[in-house]
């Protein structure tokens, strides 16, 4: 039996800190594929597909014993391993739709328990298959699938935790997304341990034990019910419980948990002025709205761009060294492997920038939101106009959120264009800038999309819409496998024309902020109409309160 919501609220900082660490070590670690690919090839996974004529024997000195280490590498092996990465990365995004539906029904606790178990099982399967790769190489597909599924379970459940932090919710949310995006640094870190002489099997068994710790932390600290949004529950009331006697705390805490449980299984929000209840907005209307449809275009294109670069990065770097020579010399092959490993380590290390850059996009999404505080209803006998003057002018919350999302998407798309341009330049030192831009785009794009959905859609549609968007983006990202095959096959390792095509597709990302600009103007017109109507009603109320009556041009007197 898990803790109550009141107990979880008291442990919210422990849960937040551990969730960031767990996301960093166990969520989207599969995105550090470049380093994992090198370890799998050195372990001999699918090396039996390499023939003598079509393979390259790579020789490197082992840093631990000084012995020369050799392994086979060929196109067939890379295509098969990249297929495993494609399946794993697909599950990393595609399963968010069923996870969102299940989490709305059962809460994040059981999903997080299942996710940590699947991640631990994936590590065990990779450790076992490494004992006999020629026979057990096929297990790598199931291991990568469980790795991707378990990672997205941990990530998705942590996104509801910021609801307990009030004004800091966006900052905590950006840290969660940043730790998810930065988890690509984990496999490069593991590769450093592997290069130091620690066996691949020992590393995977230790990682499985870490997943067990994640399971126990969730079992003892995460509540059985979900985390309601601040619009549904006033978390400030929970703070008052700490000042009550223990008997009163128990009574009110049970009442609050029962209230939150009812909210979790309902589709209504608390009244909020003139806004309609979320249940009055059909889900089909949200799905077929222009904002959601344009977001599918932007997110799908961005996801394909990001995933393709991760899967093909090693081959791109290798092409920059060998310049596409069909039969490179042994010295050139060794030089290519050394530089690919070096730049892969740099790419993995730079993933930690997500923890620094994601709060920046969170700051943009929260720009001037403190000036959009909901106005409390005026007490009886108090003039509403006087209350507004005393509190100062207020910004419309929805308009400000849309404005911030528009600016955030414009910035993200500009960075994506710069990233695409850098990919076209065959210069190895310049690729460090490419890595930085890639890391920023990957962290920014999810924060932008989540903030936009929270601004324009009802809260009971948020999880399902986010899951649906992630699933469709994952389906589009599956195109990276045929693109990779085309690059290593007909194009002979040259990614230039593929990068040109993806750069042109990146321009479609500006269609969403363009529509948001149009939608913002529409909301401004509606606000002006509401304000004009409210001023007219206020003036009429003031005239009636001062004893004035409408003139009748003397007709009433004549009739009298």
PDB file of N, CA, C and O in Angstrom, residues 5 29 127 182 210 213 259 269 273 296 333 357 470 480 538 542:
ATOM      1  N   UNK A   5      -1.815  10.971  -0.386  1.00  0.00           N
ATOM      2  CA  UNK A   5      -1.413  12.177  -1.089  1.00  0.00           C
ATOM      3  C   UNK A   5      -0.791  13.189  -0.131  1.00  0.00           C
ATOM      4  O   UNK A   5       0.130  13.930  -0.505  1.00  0.00           O
ATOM      5  N   UNK A  29      17.868   6.460 -22.057  1.00  0.00           N
ATOM      6  CA  UNK A  29      19.291   6.175 -22.249  1.00  0.00           C
ATOM      7  C   UNK A  29      19.559   5.625 -23.640  1.00  0.00           C
ATOM      8  O   UNK A  29      20.682   5.708 -24.151  1.00  0.00           O
ATOM      9  N   UNK A 127      22.910  -8.438 -20.597  1.00  0.00           N
ATOM     10  CA  UNK A 127      24.028  -9.096 -19.925  1.00  0.00           C
ATOM     11  C   UNK A 127      24.094 -10.574 -20.296  1.00  0.00           C
ATOM     12  O   UNK A 127      25.175 -11.117 -20.578  1.00  0.00           O
ATOM     13  N   UNK A 182      18.759  14.583 -21.133  1.00  0.00           N
ATOM     14  CA  UNK A 182      20.168  14.405 -20.790  1.00  0.00           C
ATOM     15  C   UNK A 182      20.530  12.946 -20.555  1.00  0.00           C
ATOM     16  O   UNK A 182      21.720  12.626 -20.413  1.00  0.00           O
ATOM     17  N   UNK A 210      20.392  -1.144 -10.150  1.00  0.00           N
ATOM     18  CA  UNK A 210      19.936   0.246 -10.025  1.00  0.00           C
ATOM     19  C   UNK A 210      18.450   0.369 -10.350  1.00  0.00           C
ATOM     20  O   UNK A 210      17.722   1.109  -9.684  1.00  0.00           O
ATOM     21  N   UNK A 213      16.472  -0.465  -7.387  1.00  0.00           N
ATOM     22  CA  UNK A 213      16.371   0.652  -6.427  1.00  0.00           C
ATOM     23  C   UNK A 213      15.282   1.635  -6.844  1.00  0.00           C
ATOM     24  O   UNK A 213      14.575   2.183  -5.994  1.00  0.00           O
ATOM     25  N   UNK A 259     -11.331  13.454  -2.138  1.00  0.00           N
ATOM     26  CA  UNK A 259     -11.669  14.488  -3.119  1.00  0.00           C
ATOM     27  C   UNK A 259     -10.804  14.372  -4.364  1.00  0.00           C
ATOM     28  O   UNK A 259     -11.288  14.422  -5.491  1.00  0.00           O
ATOM     29  N   UNK A 269     -13.498  20.331 -14.271  1.00  0.00           N
ATOM     30  CA  UNK A 269     -12.601  21.205 -13.526  1.00  0.00           C
ATOM     31  C   UNK A 269     -13.419  22.045 -12.573  1.00  0.00           C
ATOM     32  O   UNK A 269     -14.635  22.132 -12.673  1.00  0.00           O
ATOM     33  N   UNK A 273     -14.565  31.213 -13.618  1.00  0.00           N
ATOM     34  CA  UNK A 273     -15.127  32.361 -14.290  1.00  0.00           C
ATOM     35  C   UNK A 273     -16.075  31.946 -15.384  1.00  0.00           C
ATOM     36  O   UNK A 273     -16.961  31.128 -15.223  1.00  0.00           O
ATOM     37  N   UNK A 296       1.288  18.226 -34.951  1.00  0.00           N
ATOM     38  CA  UNK A 296       1.707  16.911 -35.444  1.00  0.00           C
ATOM     39  C   UNK A 296       2.748  17.051 -36.551  1.00  0.00           C
ATOM     40  O   UNK A 296       3.717  16.280 -36.608  1.00  0.00           O
ATOM     41  N   UNK A 333      41.134   3.316 -41.473  1.00  0.00           N
ATOM     42  CA  UNK A 333      40.036   2.682 -40.730  1.00  0.00           C
ATOM     43  C   UNK A 333      40.226   2.879 -39.234  1.00  0.00           C
ATOM     44  O   UNK A 333      39.290   3.213 -38.497  1.00  0.00           O
ATOM     45  N   UNK A 357      19.771  23.968 -20.397  1.00  0.00           N
ATOM     46  CA  UNK A 357      19.008  24.701 -21.412  1.00  0.00           C
ATOM     47  C   UNK A 357      17.499  24.545 -21.257  1.00  0.00           C
ATOM     48  O   UNK A 357      16.755  25.454 -21.631  1.00  0.00           O
ATOM     49  N   UNK A 470       2.823  11.876 -29.476  1.00  0.00           N
ATOM     50  CA  UNK A 470       4.081  11.129 -29.400  1.00  0.00           C
ATOM     51  C   UNK A 470       4.023   9.866 -30.251  1.00  0.00           C
ATOM     52  O   UNK A 470       5.013   9.494 -30.896  1.00  0.00           O
ATOM     53  N   UNK A 480      13.353   6.820 -40.429  1.00  0.00           N
ATOM     54  CA  UNK A 480      14.802   6.933 -40.319  1.00  0.00           C
ATOM     55  C   UNK A 480      15.502   5.635 -40.718  1.00  0.00           C
ATOM     56  O   UNK A 480      16.643   5.667 -41.183  1.00  0.00           O
ATOM     57  N   UNK A 538     -20.903  47.637 -16.445  1.00  0.00           N
ATOM     58  CA  UNK A 538     -20.486  48.359 -15.236  1.00  0.00           C
ATOM     59  C   UNK A 538     -21.043  49.787 -15.224  1.00  0.00           C
ATOM     60  O   UNK A 538     -21.520  50.271 -14.184  1.00  0.00           O
ATOM     61  N   UNK A 542     -23.543  51.405 -12.491  1.00  0.00           N
ATOM     62  CA  UNK A 542     -23.242  52.636 -11.762  1.00  0.00           C
ATOM     63  C   UNK A 542     -24.354  53.664 -11.913  1.00  0.00           C
ATOM     64  O   UNK A 542     -24.726  54.360 -10.953  1.00  0.00           O
TER      65      UNK A 542
END
